[in-house]
Every structure is written in C-alpha cells, then in structure tokens.
PDB file of C-alpha atoms and ligand atoms in Angstrom:
ATOM      1  CA  UNK A  12     -25.025 -22.950 -10.848  1.00 93.00           C
ATOM      2  CA  UNK A  13     -23.959 -22.921  -7.834  1.00 97.00           C
ATOM      3  CA  UNK A  14     -24.432 -18.614  -6.269  1.00 98.00           C
ATOM      4  CA  UNK A  15     -23.213 -17.275  -2.605  1.00 98.00           C
ATOM      5  CA  UNK A  16     -24.467 -14.123  -1.298  1.00 98.00           C
ATOM      6  CA  UNK A  17     -20.917 -11.688   0.326  1.00 98.00           C
ATOM      7  CA  UNK A  18     -23.369  -9.572   2.374  1.00 98.00           C
ATOM      8  CA  UNK A  19     -21.798  -6.935   4.964  1.00 98.00           C
ATOM      9  CA  UNK A  20     -21.368  -2.798   4.871  1.00 97.00           C
ATOM     10  CA  UNK A  21     -18.345  -2.884   2.694  1.00 98.00           C
ATOM     11  CA  UNK A  22     -17.578   0.799   4.352  1.00 97.00           C
ATOM     12  CA  UNK A  23     -15.269   0.813   2.098  1.00 98.00           C
ATOM     13  CA  UNK A  24     -14.182  -2.248   0.542  1.00 98.00           C
ATOM     14  CA  UNK A  25     -10.401  -3.590   1.312  1.00 98.00           C
ATOM     15  CA  UNK A  26      -8.221  -6.049   0.273  1.00 97.00           C
ATOM     16  CA  UNK A  27      -8.936  -8.599   3.098  1.00 97.00           C
ATOM     17  CA  UNK A  28     -12.752  -8.896   1.531  1.00 98.00           C
ATOM     18  CA  UNK A  29     -11.371  -9.040  -1.978  1.00 98.00           C
ATOM     19  CA  UNK A  30      -9.027 -11.801  -0.887  1.00 97.00           C
ATOM     20  CA  UNK A  31     -12.900 -13.833   0.311  1.00 97.00           C
ATOM     21  CA  UNK A  32     -13.499 -12.952  -3.359  1.00 98.00           C
ATOM     22  CA  UNK A  33     -10.880 -14.798  -5.071  1.00 98.00           C
ATOM     23  CA  UNK A  34     -11.342 -17.473  -2.412  1.00 98.00           C
ATOM     24  CA  UNK A  35     -15.160 -17.819  -2.875  1.00 98.00           C
ATOM     25  CA  UNK A  36     -14.696 -17.825  -6.489  1.00 98.00           C
ATOM     26  CA  UNK A  37     -12.960 -21.340  -6.289  1.00 97.00           C
ATOM     27  CA  UNK A  38     -16.291 -22.972  -4.618  1.00 97.00           C
ATOM     28  CA  UNK A  39     -19.200 -20.746  -6.559  1.00 98.00           C
ATOM     29  CA  UNK A  40     -19.483 -20.368 -10.290  1.00 98.00           C
ATOM     30  CA  UNK A  41     -20.516 -16.646  -9.015  1.00 98.00           C
ATOM     31  CA  UNK A  42     -20.696 -14.578  -5.742  1.00 98.00           C
ATOM     32  CA  UNK A  43     -22.869 -11.695  -5.901  1.00 98.00           C
ATOM     33  CA  UNK A  44     -21.702  -9.041  -3.451  1.00 98.00           C
ATOM     34  CA  UNK A  45     -24.429  -7.232  -1.329  1.00 98.00           C
ATOM     35  CA  UNK A  46     -24.420  -4.349   0.126  1.00 98.00           C
ATOM     36  CA  UNK A  47     -26.548  -3.780   3.363  1.00 97.00           C
ATOM     37  CA  UNK A  48     -29.377  -0.737   2.994  1.00 96.00           C
ATOM     38  CA  UNK A  49     -29.867   1.558   6.320  1.00 81.00           C
ATOM     39  CA  UNK A  50     -27.350  -0.252   8.561  1.00 67.00           C
ATOM     40  CA  UNK A  51     -27.624   1.285  12.049  1.00 73.00           C
ATOM     41  CA  UNK A  52     -23.817   1.993  11.905  1.00 78.00           C
ATOM     42  CA  UNK A  53     -23.337   5.260  10.592  1.00 90.00           C
ATOM     43  CA  UNK A  54     -21.256   4.636   7.308  1.00 95.00           C
ATOM     44  CA  UNK A  55     -18.705   6.871   5.664  1.00 96.00           C
ATOM     45  CA  UNK A  56     -19.545   6.536   1.955  1.00 97.00           C
ATOM     46  CA  UNK A  57     -23.037   5.692   0.527  1.00 96.00           C
ATOM     47  CA  UNK A  58     -24.785   2.841  -0.987  1.00 97.00           C
ATOM     48  CA  UNK A  59     -23.867   4.094  -4.081  1.00 98.00           C
ATOM     49  CA  UNK A  60     -20.365   5.545  -3.410  1.00 98.00           C
ATOM     50  CA  UNK A  61     -19.646   1.783  -2.088  1.00 98.00           C
ATOM     51  CA  UNK A  62     -21.150  -0.354  -4.575  1.00 98.00           C
ATOM     52  CA  UNK A  63     -18.759   1.821  -7.381  1.00 98.00           C
ATOM     53  CA  UNK A  64     -16.120   0.665  -5.433  1.00 98.00           C
ATOM     54  CA  UNK A  65     -16.437  -2.071  -4.972  1.00 98.00           C
ATOM     55  CA  UNK A  66     -17.537  -2.797  -9.045  1.00 98.00           C
ATOM     56  CA  UNK A  67     -14.094  -0.820  -9.530  1.00 98.00           C
ATOM     57  CA  UNK A  68     -12.585  -3.354  -7.621  1.00 98.00           C
ATOM     58  CA  UNK A  69     -13.484  -6.424  -9.362  1.00 98.00           C
ATOM     59  CA  UNK A  70     -14.265  -5.365 -12.505  1.00 97.00           C
ATOM     60  CA  UNK A  71     -11.378  -7.617 -13.885  1.00 96.00           C
ATOM     61  CA  UNK A  72     -13.119 -10.253 -12.119  1.00 95.00           C
ATOM     62  CA  UNK A  73     -15.418 -12.165 -14.222  1.00 93.00           C
ATOM     63  CA  UNK A  74     -18.464 -14.010 -12.334  1.00 97.00           C
ATOM     64  CA  UNK A  75     -19.096 -10.686  -9.083  1.00 98.00           C
ATOM     65  CA  UNK A  76     -22.445  -9.291  -9.715  1.00 98.00           C
ATOM     66  CA  UNK A  77     -22.360  -6.098  -6.985  1.00 98.00           C
ATOM     67  CA  UNK A  78     -26.292  -4.956  -5.756  1.00 98.00           C
ATOM     68  CA  UNK A  79     -27.507  -4.118  -2.382  1.00 98.00           C
ATOM     69  CA  UNK A  80     -30.490  -5.035   0.440  1.00 98.00           C
ATOM     70  CA  UNK A  81     -32.732  -4.103   2.285  1.00 96.00           C
ATOM     71  CA  UNK A  82     -34.232  -6.119   5.489  1.00 96.00           C
ATOM     72  CA  UNK A  83     -33.412  -9.322   6.223  1.00 98.00           C
ATOM     73  CA  UNK A  84     -30.594 -10.762   4.530  1.00 98.00           C
ATOM     74  CA  UNK A  85     -32.182 -14.170   4.419  1.00 98.00           C
ATOM     75  CA  UNK A  86     -35.103 -12.622   2.328  1.00 98.00           C
ATOM     76  CA  UNK A  87     -32.384 -11.324  -0.374  1.00 98.00           C
ATOM     77  CA  UNK A  88     -30.895 -15.155  -0.158  1.00 98.00           C
ATOM     78  CA  UNK A  89     -33.931 -16.252  -1.476  1.00 98.00           C
ATOM     79  CA  UNK A  90     -34.922 -13.382  -3.755  1.00 98.00           C
ATOM     80  CA  UNK A  91     -31.602 -14.663  -5.631  1.00 98.00           C
ATOM     81  CA  UNK A  92     -31.938 -17.805  -5.743  1.00 97.00           C
ATOM     82  CA  UNK A  93     -28.985 -18.405  -3.465  1.00 97.00           C
ATOM     83  CA  UNK A  94     -28.476 -21.119  -0.689  1.00 95.00           C
ATOM     84  CA  UNK A  95     -25.507 -19.976   1.033  1.00 98.00           C
ATOM     85  CA  UNK A  96     -24.203 -17.009   2.480  1.00 98.00           C
ATOM     86  CA  UNK A  97     -20.200 -16.397   2.190  1.00 98.00           C
ATOM     87  CA  UNK A  98     -18.420 -14.998   5.480  1.00 98.00           C
ATOM     88  CA  UNK A  99     -15.294 -14.290   6.115  1.00 97.00           C
ATOM     89  CA  UNK A 100     -13.503 -14.549   9.364  1.00 96.00           C
ATOM     90  CA  UNK A 101     -10.265 -12.990   9.915  1.00 93.00           C
ATOM     91  CA  UNK A 102      -9.672 -14.159  13.891  1.00 88.00           C
ATOM     92  CA  UNK A 103     -11.000 -15.747  16.822  1.00 88.00           C
ATOM     93  CA  UNK A 104     -12.299 -12.494  17.625  1.00 87.00           C
ATOM     94  CA  UNK A 105     -14.744 -12.824  14.786  1.00 92.00           C
ATOM     95  CA  UNK A 106     -16.324 -15.413  15.676  1.00 94.00           C
ATOM     96  CA  UNK A 107     -18.887 -14.566  18.277  1.00 95.00           C
ATOM     97  CA  UNK A 108     -20.511 -12.052  16.090  1.00 96.00           C
ATOM     98  CA  UNK A 109     -20.410 -14.454  12.845  1.00 97.00           C
ATOM     99  CA  UNK A 110     -21.869 -16.759  15.485  1.00 97.00           C
ATOM    100  CA  UNK A 111     -24.953 -14.996  15.847  1.00 98.00           C
ATOM    101  CA  UNK A 112     -25.089 -13.889  12.140  1.00 98.00           C
ATOM    102  CA  UNK A 113     -25.235 -17.215  11.164  1.00 98.00           C
ATOM    103  CA  UNK A 114     -27.454 -18.720  13.646  1.00 98.00           C
ATOM    104  CA  UNK A 115     -29.592 -16.020  13.441  1.00 98.00           C
ATOM    105  CA  UNK A 116     -30.362 -16.868   9.429  1.00 98.00           C
ATOM    106  CA  UNK A 117     -30.683 -20.589  10.289  1.00 98.00           C
ATOM    107  CA  UNK A 118     -33.645 -19.887  12.795  1.00 98.00           C
ATOM    108  CA  UNK A 119     -35.191 -17.592   9.685  1.00 98.00           C
ATOM    109  CA  UNK A 120     -34.115 -20.642   7.091  1.00 98.00           C
ATOM    110  CA  UNK A 121     -32.662 -23.442   7.795  1.00 97.00           C
ATOM    111  CA  UNK A 122     -31.990 -24.173   3.239  1.00 97.00           C
ATOM    112  CA  UNK A 123     -29.789 -21.647   3.476  1.00 98.00           C
ATOM    113  CA  UNK A 124     -25.847 -22.481   4.640  1.00 98.00           C
ATOM    114  CA  UNK A 125     -23.437 -19.698   5.381  1.00 98.00           C
ATOM    115  CA  UNK A 126     -20.040 -20.531   4.805  1.00 98.00           C
ATOM    116  CA  UNK A 127     -16.713 -18.929   6.611  1.00 97.00           C
ATOM    117  CA  UNK A 128     -13.790 -18.770   4.360  1.00 97.00           C
ATOM    118  CA  UNK A 129     -10.341 -17.515   6.507  1.00 96.00           C
ATOM    119  CA  UNK A 130      -8.776 -14.079   5.132  1.00 93.00           C
ATOM    120  CA  UNK A 131      -5.444 -14.973   4.726  1.00 92.00           C
ATOM    121  CA  UNK A 132      -3.483 -13.778   7.368  1.00 92.00           C
ATOM    122  CA  UNK A 133      -1.643 -10.703   5.524  1.00 92.00           C
ATOM    123  CA  UNK A 134      -5.343  -9.176   5.575  1.00 90.00           C
ATOM    124  CA  UNK A 135      -5.880 -10.520   9.305  1.00 89.00           C
ATOM    125  CA  UNK A 136      -5.782  -7.182  10.334  1.00 90.00           C
ATOM    126  CA  UNK A 137      -7.424  -4.992   7.849  1.00 94.00           C
ATOM    127  CA  UNK A 138     -10.585  -3.890   8.961  1.00 96.00           C
ATOM    128  CA  UNK A 139     -12.624  -0.842   7.103  1.00 96.00           C
ATOM    129  CA  UNK A 140     -12.960   0.369  10.610  1.00 95.00           C
ATOM    130  CA  UNK A 141      -9.399   0.546  11.117  1.00 95.00           C
ATOM    131  CA  UNK A 142      -8.960   1.368   7.438  1.00 97.00           C
ATOM    132  CA  UNK A 143     -11.227   4.371   8.070  1.00 97.00           C
ATOM    133  CA  UNK A 144      -9.641   4.792  11.543  1.00 96.00           C
ATOM    134  CA  UNK A 145      -6.132   5.304  10.057  1.00 96.00           C
ATOM    135  CA  UNK A 146      -6.904   7.286   6.747  1.00 97.00           C
ATOM    136  CA  UNK A 147      -9.376  10.350   9.116  1.00 96.00           C
ATOM    137  CA  UNK A 148      -5.521  11.277  10.818  1.00 95.00           C
ATOM    138  CA  UNK A 149      -3.743  11.050   7.316  1.00 93.00           C
ATOM    139  CA  UNK A 150      -2.148   7.602   6.985  1.00 95.00           C
ATOM    140  CA  UNK A 151      -1.380   5.925   3.763  1.00 94.00           C
ATOM    141  CA  UNK A 152      -3.668   3.135   3.496  1.00 97.00           C
ATOM    142  CA  UNK A 153      -2.156   2.522   0.143  1.00 96.00           C
ATOM    143  CA  UNK A 154      -1.727  -0.678   1.592  1.00 95.00           C
ATOM    144  CA  UNK A 155      -4.937  -2.415   2.721  1.00 97.00           C
ATOM    145  CA  UNK A 156      -7.126  -1.122  -0.010  1.00 98.00           C
ATOM    146  CA  UNK A 157      -6.984  -0.547  -3.345  1.00 98.00           C
ATOM    147  CA  UNK A 158      -5.835   2.560  -4.997  1.00 98.00           C
ATOM    148  CA  UNK A 159      -8.932   4.502  -5.826  1.00 98.00           C
ATOM    149  CA  UNK A 160     -10.258   2.979  -2.397  1.00 98.00           C
ATOM    150  CA  UNK A 161      -7.520   5.325  -0.855  1.00 98.00           C
ATOM    151  CA  UNK A 162      -8.300   8.135  -2.647  1.00 97.00           C
ATOM    152  CA  UNK A 163     -11.769   7.913  -1.966  1.00 98.00           C
ATOM    153  CA  UNK A 164     -11.285   8.308   1.414  1.00 98.00           C
ATOM    154  CA  UNK A 165      -8.836  10.950   1.000  1.00 96.00           C
ATOM    155  CA  UNK A 166     -11.293  12.976  -0.634  1.00 96.00           C
ATOM    156  CA  UNK A 167     -13.921  11.990   1.949  1.00 95.00           C
ATOM    157  CA  UNK A 168     -11.721  13.148   4.662  1.00 95.00           C
ATOM    158  CA  UNK A 169     -10.149  16.472   3.226  1.00 89.00           C
ATOM    159  CA  UNK A 170     -14.001  17.203   2.176  1.00 75.00           C
ATOM    160  CA  UNK A 171     -14.687  16.674   6.140  1.00 65.00           C
ATOM    161  CA  UNK A 172     -11.523  19.148   7.489  1.00 62.00           C
ATOM    162  CA  UNK A 173     -12.785  21.702   5.154  1.00 52.00           C
ATOM    163  CA  UNK A 174     -16.392  21.417   6.474  1.00 49.00           C
ATOM    164  CA  UNK A 175     -15.247  21.544   9.952  1.00 49.00           C
ATOM    165  CA  UNK A 176     -12.621  24.057   9.270  1.00 46.00           C
ATOM    166  CA  UNK A 177     -15.858  26.278   7.727  1.00 47.00           C
ATOM    167  CA  UNK A 178     -17.683  25.860  10.964  1.00 45.00           C
ATOM    168  CA  UNK A 179     -14.983  26.969  13.195  1.00 42.00           C
TER     169      UNK A 179
HETATM  170  O1  PNS B  11     -19.720  -6.155   6.963  1.00 95.02           O
HETATM  171  P1  PNS B  11     -20.968  -6.192   8.417  1.00 95.02           P
HETATM  172  O2  PNS B  11     -21.197  -5.101   9.157  1.00 95.02           O
HETATM  173  O3  PNS B  11     -20.451  -6.966   9.761  1.00 95.02           O
HETATM  174  O4  PNS B  11     -22.152  -7.251   7.707  1.00 95.02           O
HETATM  175  C1  PNS B  11     -23.168  -7.447   8.461  1.00 95.02           C
HETATM  176  C2  PNS B  11     -24.359  -8.117   7.652  1.00 95.02           C
HETATM  177  C3  PNS B  11     -24.578  -7.290   6.749  1.00 95.02           C
HETATM  178  C4  PNS B  11     -24.189  -9.243   7.190  1.00 95.02           C
HETATM  179  C5  PNS B  11     -25.864  -8.058   8.566  1.00 95.02           C
HETATM  180  O5  PNS B  11     -26.222  -7.073   9.734  1.00 95.02           O
HETATM  181  C6  PNS B  11     -27.071  -8.194   8.047  1.00 95.02           C
HETATM  182  O6  PNS B  11     -27.238  -9.709   7.141  1.00 95.02           O
HETATM  183  N1  PNS B  11     -28.099  -7.735   8.615  1.00 95.02           N
HETATM  184  C7  PNS B  11     -29.127  -7.143   7.413  1.00 95.02           C
HETATM  185  C8  PNS B  11     -30.433  -7.650   8.795  1.00 95.02           C
HETATM  186  C9  PNS B  11     -30.245  -9.052   8.604  1.00 95.02           C
HETATM  187  O7  PNS B  11     -30.687 -10.160   7.867  1.00 95.02           O
HETATM  188  N2  PNS B  11     -29.957  -9.694  10.078  1.00 95.02           N
HETATM  189  C10 PNS B  11     -30.312 -10.781  10.916  1.00 95.02           C
HETATM  190  C11 PNS B  11     -28.941 -11.485  10.729  1.00 95.02           C
HETATM  191  S1  PNS B  11     -28.179 -10.775  12.659  1.00 95.02           S
END
C-alpha cells in the first residue's frame, strides 16, 4: 500500500490543502494528514480543534487519516511506515521554504522522498495566514475555506473581540 504523510500546521485547513489531498489520492492509496504539535508559530486553533476541522472537511473522502505528531517529521514518517512526504506548491515563492524542509529531511533520511503537487491555480493565493488575517477583520472567507472552518474562524475572532472589550 502506497502511503504518504501530508504534514503541516493546518491552522486552519483551507481549500488549497483539500485540493492537495484530492490530488494526492490519485497517486497514493492512503494519505495521513499530520498536524504538527508545538510549532514555533503561535497557532490560532488548538491541535484538537485543527484535527476536528480536518476530519469534518475530509469526512466524505475515503483513505484519509488525520493525526498529529511531535518532534521530527522524519521520525513520524518512519513510525507510520510511510516513505513519502507530500507537500503542496502554490507559487515560486514557496520554493525556497520547501527546499529547506525537503533538503533537511533528505539529510535526515535518504529513504524518504518529498513529493510536491501543484495546487490548482484557483487556490494558489490561499494560505492559512491570509485567511486568518482577513477573517480577523470580519471578511467572509467562505470561498477560501469550508463552511465549518469559516464558522470556527468567526467564533474565534468574536471570542477574542469580547475578550478585548472586557479588558478595555
Ligand atoms: O504548514 P507548515 O507550517 O508550512 O508545515 C511545516 C512542517 C510541519 C512541514 C515543518 O515545520 C516540519 O516538518 N516540522 C517538524 C520538525 C522537523 O522535522 N524539522 C525538520 C525539517 S525542517
């Protein structure tokens, strides 16, 4: 069985990530979506919230497992007996960042390959970062993320505005 690990922060999952999962399933028998715990980035959503949103977004897609991992990605890939890391490339600007990750992983293990798939151009300007940025200012993000994720973003930012008002 050909298994790929699709790692990331997924804070939150977007249509761009879902596009990569759909494309990846044409190549692999199973995709393990692996959410990184303890990223140096300060996440908006907890690990459990992120996993729940990914599960909801992929519930109609067979052959997808949602998990999380701590520490080195390569150790997790070995533990799951996979030998491919799947990553999406949106634009040339992603390349340097991805090259660094893929090259580091190659130094750590020659047995694991990183496979890049190109995101559909419709999604090439979606990132979790810009989704959060515009959702924070009340913009509708329904074209960029699934409905339940848009609702979770609205709830998160309304929570934080109540918190801000309380503190003022
Ligand atoms: O969605 P992201 O934040 O761009 O994903 C980055 C991720 C999770 C793939 C990368 O940070 C990672 O694999 N971190 C785990 C630590 C690790 O293995 N580091 C060595 C490779 S840089």
